[in-house]
PDB file of C-alpha atoms in Angstrom:
ATOM      1  CA  UNK A1456       0.000   0.000   0.000  1.00  0.00           C
ATOM      2  CA  UNK A1457       1.076   3.590  -0.616  1.00  0.00           C
ATOM      3  CA  UNK A1458       0.433   5.916   2.332  1.00  0.00           C
ATOM      4  CA  UNK A1459       0.652   9.596   1.339  1.00  0.00           C
ATOM      5  CA  UNK A1460       0.622  12.382   3.918  1.00  0.00           C
ATOM      6  CA  UNK A1461       2.519  15.401   5.225  1.00  0.00           C
ATOM      7  CA  UNK A1462       4.764  16.322   8.141  1.00  0.00           C
ATOM      8  CA  UNK A1463       2.773  17.570  11.114  1.00  0.00           C
ATOM      9  CA  UNK A1464      -0.914  18.427  11.052  1.00  0.00           C
ATOM     10  CA  UNK A1465      -1.033  21.901  12.571  1.00  0.00           C
ATOM     11  CA  UNK A1466      -0.045  24.248   9.752  1.00  0.00           C
ATOM     12  CA  UNK A1467      -1.900  23.015   6.675  1.00  0.00           C
ATOM     13  CA  UNK A1468      -4.592  25.666   6.430  1.00  0.00           C
ATOM     14  CA  UNK A1469      -6.163  24.401   3.210  1.00  0.00           C
ATOM     15  CA  UNK A1470      -7.326  21.262   5.022  1.00  0.00           C
ATOM     16  CA  UNK A1471      -9.339  22.843   7.809  1.00  0.00           C
ATOM     17  CA  UNK A1472     -12.640  24.542   8.370  1.00  0.00           C
ATOM     18  CA  UNK A1473     -12.469  28.153   9.501  1.00  0.00           C
ATOM     19  CA  UNK A1474     -12.263  28.428  13.254  1.00  0.00           C
ATOM     20  CA  UNK A1475     -11.365  24.792  13.931  1.00  0.00           C
ATOM     21  CA  UNK A1476      -9.492  24.404  17.208  1.00  0.00           C
ATOM     22  CA  UNK A1477      -5.957  23.053  17.300  1.00  0.00           C
ATOM     23  CA  UNK A1478      -7.243  20.200  19.450  1.00  0.00           C
ATOM     24  CA  UNK A1479      -9.492  18.970  16.623  1.00  0.00           C
ATOM     25  CA  UNK A1480      -7.119  19.362  13.700  1.00  0.00           C
ATOM     26  CA  UNK A1481      -5.792  15.796  13.693  1.00  0.00           C
ATOM     27  CA  UNK A1482      -9.359  14.441  13.514  1.00  0.00           C
ATOM     28  CA  UNK A1483      -9.956  16.579  10.439  1.00  0.00           C
ATOM     29  CA  UNK A1484      -6.534  15.786   8.983  1.00  0.00           C
ATOM     30  CA  UNK A1485      -7.326  12.073   9.140  1.00  0.00           C
ATOM     31  CA  UNK A1486     -10.251  12.665   6.779  1.00  0.00           C
ATOM     32  CA  UNK A1487      -7.759  13.643   4.075  1.00  0.00           C
ATOM     33  CA  UNK A1488      -4.714  11.396   4.544  1.00  0.00           C
ATOM     34  CA  UNK A1489      -3.971   7.937   6.008  1.00  0.00           C
ATOM     35  CA  UNK A1490      -0.625   8.853   7.587  1.00  0.00           C
ATOM     36  CA  UNK A1491       1.268  11.740   9.189  1.00  0.00           C
ATOM     37  CA  UNK A1492       4.697  12.491  10.554  1.00  0.00           C
ATOM     38  CA  UNK A1493       4.718  13.462  14.235  1.00  0.00           C
ATOM     39  CA  UNK A1494       7.326  16.213  14.352  1.00  0.00           C
ATOM     40  CA  UNK A1495       6.631  17.553  17.849  1.00  0.00           C
ATOM     41  CA  UNK A1496       8.453  14.484  19.190  1.00  0.00           C
ATOM     42  CA  UNK A1497      11.666  15.865  17.697  1.00  0.00           C
ATOM     43  CA  UNK A1498      11.584  18.994  19.847  1.00  0.00           C
ATOM     44  CA  UNK A1499      10.526  17.287  23.083  1.00  0.00           C
ATOM     45  CA  UNK A1500       9.681  13.758  24.167  1.00  0.00           C
ATOM     46  CA  UNK A1501       5.921  13.883  24.366  1.00  0.00           C
ATOM     47  CA  UNK A1502       3.828  12.887  27.402  1.00  0.00           C
ATOM     48  CA  UNK A1503       2.189   9.514  26.920  1.00  0.00           C
ATOM     49  CA  UNK A1504      -1.218  11.212  27.215  1.00  0.00           C
ATOM     50  CA  UNK A1505      -0.549  13.080  23.958  1.00  0.00           C
ATOM     51  CA  UNK A1506       0.135   9.897  22.028  1.00  0.00           C
ATOM     52  CA  UNK A1507      -2.971   8.329  23.560  1.00  0.00           C
ATOM     53  CA  UNK A1508      -5.122  11.238  22.357  1.00  0.00           C
ATOM     54  CA  UNK A1509      -3.659  11.108  18.839  1.00  0.00           C
ATOM     55  CA  UNK A1510      -4.367   7.391  18.627  1.00  0.00           C
ATOM     56  CA  UNK A1511      -7.967   7.973  19.699  1.00  0.00           C
ATOM     57  CA  UNK A1512      -8.370  10.843  17.201  1.00  0.00           C
ATOM     58  CA  UNK A1513      -7.585   8.680  14.169  1.00  0.00           C
ATOM     59  CA  UNK A1514      -9.287   5.726  12.457  1.00  0.00           C
ATOM     60  CA  UNK A1515      -8.038   2.143  12.749  1.00  0.00           C
ATOM     61  CA  UNK A1516      -6.081   2.160   9.494  1.00  0.00           C
ATOM     62  CA  UNK A1517      -4.216   5.386  10.219  1.00  0.00           C
ATOM     63  CA  UNK A1518      -0.435   5.192  10.627  1.00  0.00           C
ATOM     64  CA  UNK A1519       2.066   7.468  12.395  1.00  0.00           C
ATOM     65  CA  UNK A1520       5.694   8.120  11.468  1.00  0.00           C
ATOM     66  CA  UNK A1521       7.191   9.440  14.709  1.00  0.00           C
ATOM     67  CA  UNK A1522      10.319  11.559  14.475  1.00  0.00           C
ATOM     68  CA  UNK A1523      13.032  10.637  16.965  1.00  0.00           C
ATOM     69  CA  UNK A1524      13.832  13.177  19.668  1.00  0.00           C
ATOM     70  CA  UNK A1525      16.658  15.572  18.767  1.00  0.00           C
ATOM     71  CA  UNK A1526      18.823  14.374  21.641  1.00  0.00           C
ATOM     72  CA  UNK A1527      18.751  10.882  20.116  1.00  0.00           C
ATOM     73  CA  UNK A1528      20.065  12.126  16.772  1.00  0.00           C
ATOM     74  CA  UNK A1529      22.655  14.624  17.941  1.00  0.00           C
ATOM     75  CA  UNK A1530      20.826  17.791  16.895  1.00  0.00           C
ATOM     76  CA  UNK A1531      20.530  19.122  20.423  1.00  0.00           C
ATOM     77  CA  UNK A1532      23.265  21.503  21.509  1.00  0.00           C
ATOM     78  CA  UNK A1533      24.632  21.183  25.006  1.00  0.00           C
ATOM     79  CA  UNK A1534      23.581  18.621  27.567  1.00  0.00           C
ATOM     80  CA  UNK A1535      20.525  16.440  27.125  1.00  0.00           C
ATOM     81  CA  UNK A1536      17.862  16.889  29.852  1.00  0.00           C
ATOM     82  CA  UNK A1537      18.326  13.305  31.041  1.00  0.00           C
ATOM     83  CA  UNK A1538      20.820  11.607  33.323  1.00  0.00           C
ATOM     84  CA  UNK A1539      22.234   9.659  30.369  1.00  0.00           C
ATOM     85  CA  UNK A1540      21.394   8.424  26.877  1.00  0.00           C
ATOM     86  CA  UNK A1541      19.885   5.172  28.125  1.00  0.00           C
ATOM     87  CA  UNK A1542      17.371   7.107  30.224  1.00  0.00           C
ATOM     88  CA  UNK A1543      16.575   9.314  27.226  1.00  0.00           C
ATOM     89  CA  UNK A1544      15.792   6.322  25.018  1.00  0.00           C
ATOM     90  CA  UNK A1545      13.691   4.746  27.759  1.00  0.00           C
ATOM     91  CA  UNK A1546      11.625   7.935  28.061  1.00  0.00           C
ATOM     92  CA  UNK A1547      11.096   8.029  24.307  1.00  0.00           C
ATOM     93  CA  UNK A1548      10.020   4.386  24.189  1.00  0.00           C
ATOM     94  CA  UNK A1549       7.473   5.066  26.922  1.00  0.00           C
ATOM     95  CA  UNK A1550       6.123   8.050  24.985  1.00  0.00           C
ATOM     96  CA  UNK A1551       5.385   5.976  21.857  1.00  0.00           C
ATOM     97  CA  UNK A1552       3.797   3.047  23.687  1.00  0.00           C
ATOM     98  CA  UNK A1553       0.217   4.048  22.703  1.00  0.00           C
ATOM     99  CA  UNK A1554       1.213   3.979  19.031  1.00  0.00           C
ATOM    100  CA  UNK A1555       2.706   0.516  19.472  1.00  0.00           C
ATOM    101  CA  UNK A1556      -0.175  -0.876  21.503  1.00  0.00           C
ATOM    102  CA  UNK A1557      -2.725   0.340  18.942  1.00  0.00           C
ATOM    103  CA  UNK A1558      -0.810  -1.000  15.945  1.00  0.00           C
ATOM    104  CA  UNK A1559      -0.696   2.510  14.465  1.00  0.00           C
ATOM    105  CA  UNK A1560       3.070   3.010  14.552  1.00  0.00           C
ATOM    106  CA  UNK A1561       4.483   2.835  11.033  1.00  0.00           C
ATOM    107  CA  UNK A1562       8.043   3.599  12.134  1.00  0.00           C
ATOM    108  CA  UNK A1563      10.284   5.937  14.106  1.00  0.00           C
ATOM    109  CA  UNK A1564      12.349   8.248  11.905  1.00  0.00           C
ATOM    110  CA  UNK A1565      15.949   8.944  12.863  1.00  0.00           C
ATOM    111  CA  UNK A1566      16.997  11.988  10.832  1.00  0.00           C
ATOM    112  CA  UNK A1567      20.622  12.806  11.515  1.00  0.00           C
ATOM    113  CA  UNK A1568      22.162  16.295  11.139  1.00  0.00           C
ATOM    114  CA  UNK A1569      24.539  17.481   8.404  1.00  0.00           C
ATOM    115  CA  UNK A1570      27.557  17.040  10.674  1.00  0.00           C
ATOM    116  CA  UNK A1571      26.796  13.325  11.209  1.00  0.00           C
ATOM    117  CA  UNK A1572      29.253  11.998   8.638  1.00  0.00           C
ATOM    118  CA  UNK A1573      30.387   8.537   7.641  1.00  0.00           C
ATOM    119  CA  UNK A1574      32.819   7.501  10.385  1.00  0.00           C
ATOM    120  CA  UNK A1575      33.369   4.369  12.469  1.00  0.00           C
ATOM    121  CA  UNK A1576      32.214   6.253  15.551  1.00  0.00           C
ATOM    122  CA  UNK A1577      28.905   7.178  13.921  1.00  0.00           C
ATOM    123  CA  UNK A1578      28.389   3.660  12.565  1.00  0.00           C
ATOM    124  CA  UNK A1579      28.784   2.423  16.140  1.00  0.00           C
ATOM    125  CA  UNK A1580      26.214   4.959  17.326  1.00  0.00           C
ATOM    126  CA  UNK A1581      23.736   3.731  14.714  1.00  0.00           C
ATOM    127  CA  UNK A1582      24.188   0.214  16.103  1.00  0.00           C
ATOM    128  CA  UNK A1583      23.541   1.598  19.594  1.00  0.00           C
ATOM    129  CA  UNK A1584      20.294   3.212  18.380  1.00  0.00           C
ATOM    130  CA  UNK A1585      19.189   0.005  16.718  1.00  0.00           C
ATOM    131  CA  UNK A1586      19.818  -1.926  19.918  1.00  0.00           C
ATOM    132  CA  UNK A1587      17.971   0.582  22.127  1.00  0.00           C
ATOM    133  CA  UNK A1588      14.927   0.612  19.839  1.00  0.00           C
ATOM    134  CA  UNK A1589      14.606  -3.172  20.142  1.00  0.00           C
ATOM    135  CA  UNK A1590      12.380  -4.591  17.401  1.00  0.00           C
ATOM    136  CA  UNK A1591      10.538  -1.334  16.659  1.00  0.00           C
ATOM    137  CA  UNK A1592      10.589  -0.350  12.949  1.00  0.00           C
ATOM    138  CA  UNK A1593      13.064   2.509  12.522  1.00  0.00           C
ATOM    139  CA  UNK A1594      13.917   4.597   9.475  1.00  0.00           C
ATOM    140  CA  UNK A1595      17.261   6.238   8.766  1.00  0.00           C
ATOM    141  CA  UNK A1596      17.721   9.558   6.973  1.00  0.00           C
ATOM    142  CA  UNK A1597      21.109  11.133   6.439  1.00  0.00           C
ATOM    143  CA  UNK A1598      21.852  14.812   5.854  1.00  0.00           C
ATOM    144  CA  UNK A1599      25.538  14.278   5.066  1.00  0.00           C
ATOM    145  CA  UNK A1600      26.566  13.162   1.604  1.00  0.00           C
ATOM    146  CA  UNK A1601      29.628  11.162   2.705  1.00  0.00           C
ATOM    147  CA  UNK A1602      27.405   8.152   3.424  1.00  0.00           C
ATOM    148  CA  UNK A1603      26.667   7.945  -0.289  1.00  0.00           C
ATOM    149  CA  UNK A1604      30.102   8.752  -1.676  1.00  0.00           C
ATOM    150  CA  UNK A1605      30.972   6.169  -4.371  1.00  0.00           C
ATOM    151  CA  UNK A1606      33.372   4.335  -2.069  1.00  0.00           C
ATOM    152  CA  UNK A1607      30.775   4.064   0.732  1.00  0.00           C
ATOM    153  CA  UNK A1608      27.379   3.904  -0.994  1.00  0.00           C
ATOM    154  CA  UNK A1609      27.061   0.120  -1.307  1.00  0.00           C
ATOM    155  CA  UNK A1610      28.426  -0.442   2.195  1.00  0.00           C
ATOM    156  CA  UNK A1611      25.941   2.087   3.615  1.00  0.00           C
ATOM    157  CA  UNK A1612      22.979   0.381   1.939  1.00  0.00           C
ATOM    158  CA  UNK A1613      24.211  -3.075   2.949  1.00  0.00           C
ATOM    159  CA  UNK A1614      24.669  -1.896   6.539  1.00  0.00           C
ATOM    160  CA  UNK A1615      21.093  -0.604   6.604  1.00  0.00           C
ATOM    161  CA  UNK A1616      19.812  -3.920   5.277  1.00  0.00           C
ATOM    162  CA  UNK A1617      21.816  -6.010   7.744  1.00  0.00           C
ATOM    163  CA  UNK A1618      20.962  -3.826  10.750  1.00  0.00           C
ATOM    164  CA  UNK A1619      17.250  -3.581   9.921  1.00  0.00           C
ATOM    165  CA  UNK A1620      16.996   0.127   9.054  1.00  0.00           C
ATOM    166  CA  UNK A1621      14.213   1.366   6.783  1.00  0.00           C
ATOM    167  CA  UNK A1622      15.660   3.650   4.127  1.00  0.00           C
ATOM    168  CA  UNK A1623      14.290   7.198   4.200  1.00  0.00           C
ATOM    169  CA  UNK A1624      14.679   8.256   0.575  1.00  0.00           C
ATOM    170  CA  UNK A1625      14.877  12.027   0.088  1.00  0.00           C
ATOM    171  CA  UNK A1626      13.991  14.516  -2.585  1.00  0.00           C
ATOM    172  CA  UNK A1627      15.930  17.666  -1.748  1.00  0.00           C
ATOM    173  CA  UNK A1628      18.240  20.275  -3.312  1.00  0.00           C
ATOM    174  CA  UNK A1629      21.644  18.992  -4.364  1.00  0.00           C
ATOM    175  CA  UNK A1630      23.965  21.640  -2.971  1.00  0.00           C
ATOM    176  CA  UNK A1631      26.974  19.831  -1.589  1.00  0.00           C
ATOM    177  CA  UNK A1632      27.971  17.985   1.551  1.00  0.00           C
ATOM    178  CA  UNK A1633      24.828  18.876   3.520  1.00  0.00           C
ATOM    179  CA  UNK A1634      22.449  17.199   1.093  1.00  0.00           C
ATOM    180  CA  UNK A1635      22.007  13.605  -0.008  1.00  0.00           C
ATOM    181  CA  UNK A1636      21.137  12.264  -3.463  1.00  0.00           C
ATOM    182  CA  UNK A1637      17.926  10.415  -4.198  1.00  0.00           C
ATOM    183  CA  UNK A1638      18.885   6.742  -3.870  1.00  0.00           C
ATOM    184  CA  UNK A1639      16.012   4.567  -5.100  1.00  0.00           C
ATOM    185  CA  UNK A1640      16.833   1.527  -3.010  1.00  0.00           C
ATOM    186  CA  UNK A1641      14.596  -0.179  -0.465  1.00  0.00           C
ATOM    187  CA  UNK A1642      16.512  -1.710   2.437  1.00  0.00           C
ATOM    188  CA  UNK A1643      13.467  -3.422   4.006  1.00  0.00           C
ATOM    189  CA  UNK A1644      10.922  -5.511   2.121  1.00  0.00           C
ATOM    190  CA  UNK A1645       8.152  -4.489   4.517  1.00  0.00           C
ATOM    191  CA  UNK A1646       8.416  -0.677   4.463  1.00  0.00           C
ATOM    192  CA  UNK A1647      10.147   2.230   2.761  1.00  0.00           C
ATOM    193  CA  UNK A1648       9.899   5.944   3.549  1.00  0.00           C
ATOM    194  CA  UNK A1649      10.054   8.772   0.987  1.00  0.00           C
ATOM    195  CA  UNK A1650      10.258  12.406   2.132  1.00  0.00           C
ATOM    196  CA  UNK A1651       9.848  15.447  -0.107  1.00  0.00           C
ATOM    197  CA  UNK A1652      11.788  18.446   1.189  1.00  0.00           C
ATOM    198  CA  UNK A1653      11.373  20.638  -1.883  1.00  0.00           C
ATOM    199  CA  UNK A1654      14.077  21.902  -4.226  1.00  0.00           C
ATOM    200  CA  UNK A1655      14.743  25.400  -2.942  1.00  0.00           C
ATOM    201  CA  UNK A1656      18.462  25.488  -3.687  1.00  0.00           C
ATOM    202  CA  UNK A1657      19.096  29.062  -2.551  1.00  0.00           C
ATOM    203  CA  UNK A1658      17.507  28.594   0.873  1.00  0.00           C
ATOM    204  CA  UNK A1659      19.200  25.231   1.410  1.00  0.00           C
ATOM    205  CA  UNK A1660      22.592  26.842   0.857  1.00  0.00           C
ATOM    206  CA  UNK A1661      21.987  29.587   3.446  1.00  0.00           C
ATOM    207  CA  UNK A1662      20.915  27.814   6.644  1.00  0.00           C
ATOM    208  CA  UNK A1663      22.035  30.562   9.012  1.00  0.00           C
ATOM    209  CA  UNK A1664      19.677  33.353   8.039  1.00  0.00           C
ATOM    210  CA  UNK A1665      17.194  34.701  10.565  1.00  0.00           C
ATOM    211  CA  UNK A1666      14.237  33.056   8.832  1.00  0.00           C
ATOM    212  CA  UNK A1667      15.925  30.051   7.237  1.00  0.00           C
ATOM    213  CA  UNK A1668      13.456  27.588   8.763  1.00  0.00           C
ATOM    214  CA  UNK A1669      10.592  29.497   7.145  1.00  0.00           C
ATOM    215  CA  UNK A1670      12.115  29.616   3.666  1.00  0.00           C
ATOM    216  CA  UNK A1671      14.142  26.413   3.404  1.00  0.00           C
ATOM    217  CA  UNK A1672      11.078  24.324   2.582  1.00  0.00           C
ATOM    218  CA  UNK A1673       9.402  26.990   0.462  1.00  0.00           C
ATOM    219  CA  UNK A1674       8.728  25.067  -2.718  1.00  0.00           C
ATOM    220  CA  UNK A1675       5.790  23.752  -4.745  1.00  0.00           C
ATOM    221  CA  UNK A1676       6.399  20.659  -6.866  1.00  0.00           C
ATOM    222  CA  UNK A1677       5.083  20.935 -10.403  1.00  0.00           C
ATOM    223  CA  UNK A1678       3.200  18.202 -12.222  1.00  0.00           C
ATOM    224  CA  UNK A1679       6.222  17.065 -14.238  1.00  0.00           C
ATOM    225  CA  UNK A1680       8.281  16.581 -11.085  1.00  0.00           C
ATOM    226  CA  UNK A1681       5.522  14.575  -9.445  1.00  0.00           C
ATOM    227  CA  UNK A1682       5.038  12.454 -12.577  1.00  0.00           C
ATOM    228  CA  UNK A1683       8.742  11.618 -12.462  1.00  0.00           C
ATOM    229  CA  UNK A1684       8.281  10.502  -8.868  1.00  0.00           C
ATOM    230  CA  UNK A1685       5.232   8.470  -9.863  1.00  0.00           C
ATOM    231  CA  UNK A1686       7.512   6.351 -12.041  1.00  0.00           C
ATOM    232  CA  UNK A1687       9.971   5.972  -9.199  1.00  0.00           C
ATOM    233  CA  UNK A1688       7.236   4.981  -6.759  1.00  0.00           C
ATOM    234  CA  UNK A1689       6.083   2.262  -9.156  1.00  0.00           C
ATOM    235  CA  UNK A1690       9.695   1.063  -9.260  1.00  0.00           C
ATOM    236  CA  UNK A1691       9.981   1.026  -5.468  1.00  0.00           C
ATOM    237  CA  UNK A1692       6.733  -0.933  -5.169  1.00  0.00           C
ATOM    238  CA  UNK A1693       8.583  -3.887  -6.668  1.00  0.00           C
ATOM    239  CA  UNK A1694      11.027  -3.796  -3.757  1.00  0.00           C
ATOM    240  CA  UNK A1695       8.826  -3.099  -0.743  1.00  0.00           C
ATOM    241  CA  UNK A1696       5.327  -3.921   0.504  1.00  0.00           C
ATOM    242  CA  UNK A1697       4.311  -0.547   1.991  1.00  0.00           C
ATOM    243  CA  UNK A1698       5.494   2.895   0.922  1.00  0.00           C
ATOM    244  CA  UNK A1699       5.117   5.952   3.142  1.00  0.00           C
ATOM    245  CA  UNK A1700       5.343   9.211   1.180  1.00  0.00           C
ATOM    246  CA  UNK A1701       5.526  12.435   3.215  1.00  0.00           C
ATOM    247  CA  UNK A1702       5.600  15.995   1.913  1.00  0.00           C
ATOM    248  CA  UNK A1703       7.688  18.370   4.029  1.00  0.00           C
ATOM    249  CA  UNK A1704       7.596  21.398   1.681  1.00  0.00           C
ATOM    250  CA  UNK A1705       5.301  23.435   3.875  1.00  0.00           C
ATOM    251  CA  UNK A1706       6.983  26.794   4.384  1.00  0.00           C
ATOM    252  CA  UNK A1707       4.429  28.259   1.973  1.00  0.00           C
ATOM    253  CA  UNK A1708       1.607  25.837   2.696  1.00  0.00           C
ATOM    254  CA  UNK A1709       2.334  23.694  -0.367  1.00  0.00           C
ATOM    255  CA  UNK A1710       2.729  20.284   1.240  1.00  0.00           C
ATOM    256  CA  UNK A1711      -0.948  19.362   1.600  1.00  0.00           C
ATOM    257  CA  UNK A1712      -1.811  20.502  -1.929  1.00  0.00           C
ATOM    258  CA  UNK A1713       1.124  18.596  -3.414  1.00  0.00           C
ATOM    259  CA  UNK A1714       0.221  15.495  -1.402  1.00  0.00           C
ATOM    260  CA  UNK A1715      -3.361  15.581  -2.716  1.00  0.00           C
ATOM    261  CA  UNK A1716      -2.102  16.144  -6.239  1.00  0.00           C
ATOM    262  CA  UNK A1717       0.238  13.169  -5.912  1.00  0.00           C
ATOM    263  CA  UNK A1718      -2.574  10.936  -4.648  1.00  0.00           C
ATOM    264  CA  UNK A1719      -4.596  11.908  -7.709  1.00  0.00           C
ATOM    265  CA  UNK A1720      -1.685  11.235 -10.071  1.00  0.00           C
ATOM    266  CA  UNK A1721      -1.192   7.808  -8.483  1.00  0.00           C
ATOM    267  CA  UNK A1722      -4.900   7.055  -8.930  1.00  0.00           C
ATOM    268  CA  UNK A1723      -5.361   6.215  -5.253  1.00  0.00           C
ATOM    269  CA  UNK A1724      -8.767   6.278  -3.559  1.00  0.00           C
ATOM    270  CA  UNK A1725      -8.372   5.692   0.149  1.00  0.00           C
ATOM    271  CA  UNK A1726     -11.050   3.936   2.162  1.00  0.00           C
ATOM    272  CA  UNK A1727     -11.393   4.011   5.938  1.00  0.00           C
ATOM    273  CA  UNK A1728     -10.480   7.658   6.366  1.00  0.00           C
ATOM    274  CA  UNK A1729     -12.083   9.711   9.129  1.00  0.00           C
ATOM    275  CA  UNK A1730     -15.406  11.453   8.542  1.00  0.00           C
ATOM    276  CA  UNK A1731     -15.349  15.093   7.391  1.00  0.00           C
ATOM    277  CA  UNK A1732     -18.237  15.903   9.723  1.00  0.00           C
ATOM    278  CA  UNK A1733     -16.275  18.794  11.261  1.00  0.00           C
ATOM    279  CA  UNK A1734     -16.962  20.698   8.030  1.00  0.00           C
ATOM    280  CA  UNK A1735     -20.559  21.100   9.243  1.00  0.00           C
ATOM    281  CA  UNK A1736     -19.541  23.492  12.025  1.00  0.00           C
TER     282      UNK A1736
END
């Protein structure tokens, strides 16, 4: 199955009725898409009550891609707010328990920062993460091109296969060391993740501006670009059972529209989505 959705559910204004409360947005979101990326978990490990609510707000067939906490991927500057890394992982595992218990967890996404390069030390840390996450499905996304240098590419993909990592395949600007190429290779037969970050080359090259977070993902995919990806998705379907496709190009509110356009181009008609009854109010 192909699950198409977007990252987060709070900022996609075209999806929601005027005046809808933030508390009800996920219920309405689930009437449009069968999956979502939980990005709040990156900024802080969420209370278990939050995950419980999100599970209850979505239909049985809905699936969550939960982003790993920033302290687990090395994004966080300074000391982590835990006694040690083991305690941090234990807190995260507790926070996602409702997703696991309900069967709605698609995977946990480990997105590593641009300075996480291909070294023995970092390979060892990936093994540590795999061990701490037990048998939970986990996806791996790099932001450093060294992992896919010609001399390392095959070893990187083989490592992911052997260690049980789901490949997070990216569409993003190609602007040097801090970006990775699109590698159409599934490392798990059960699941593969595809994430669309847009192709805003200028903003990707200038990450230190005052509003870089707002403009980096400012991009709307055109029909030709999505049709190219349609061919690639058909190719990936031969390698993996379930594909999760997430649009992250939302600086200008384009992600939801592009996701709906892509669903239409793929000819998908989802069943089992939530009711759109909130539109009545």
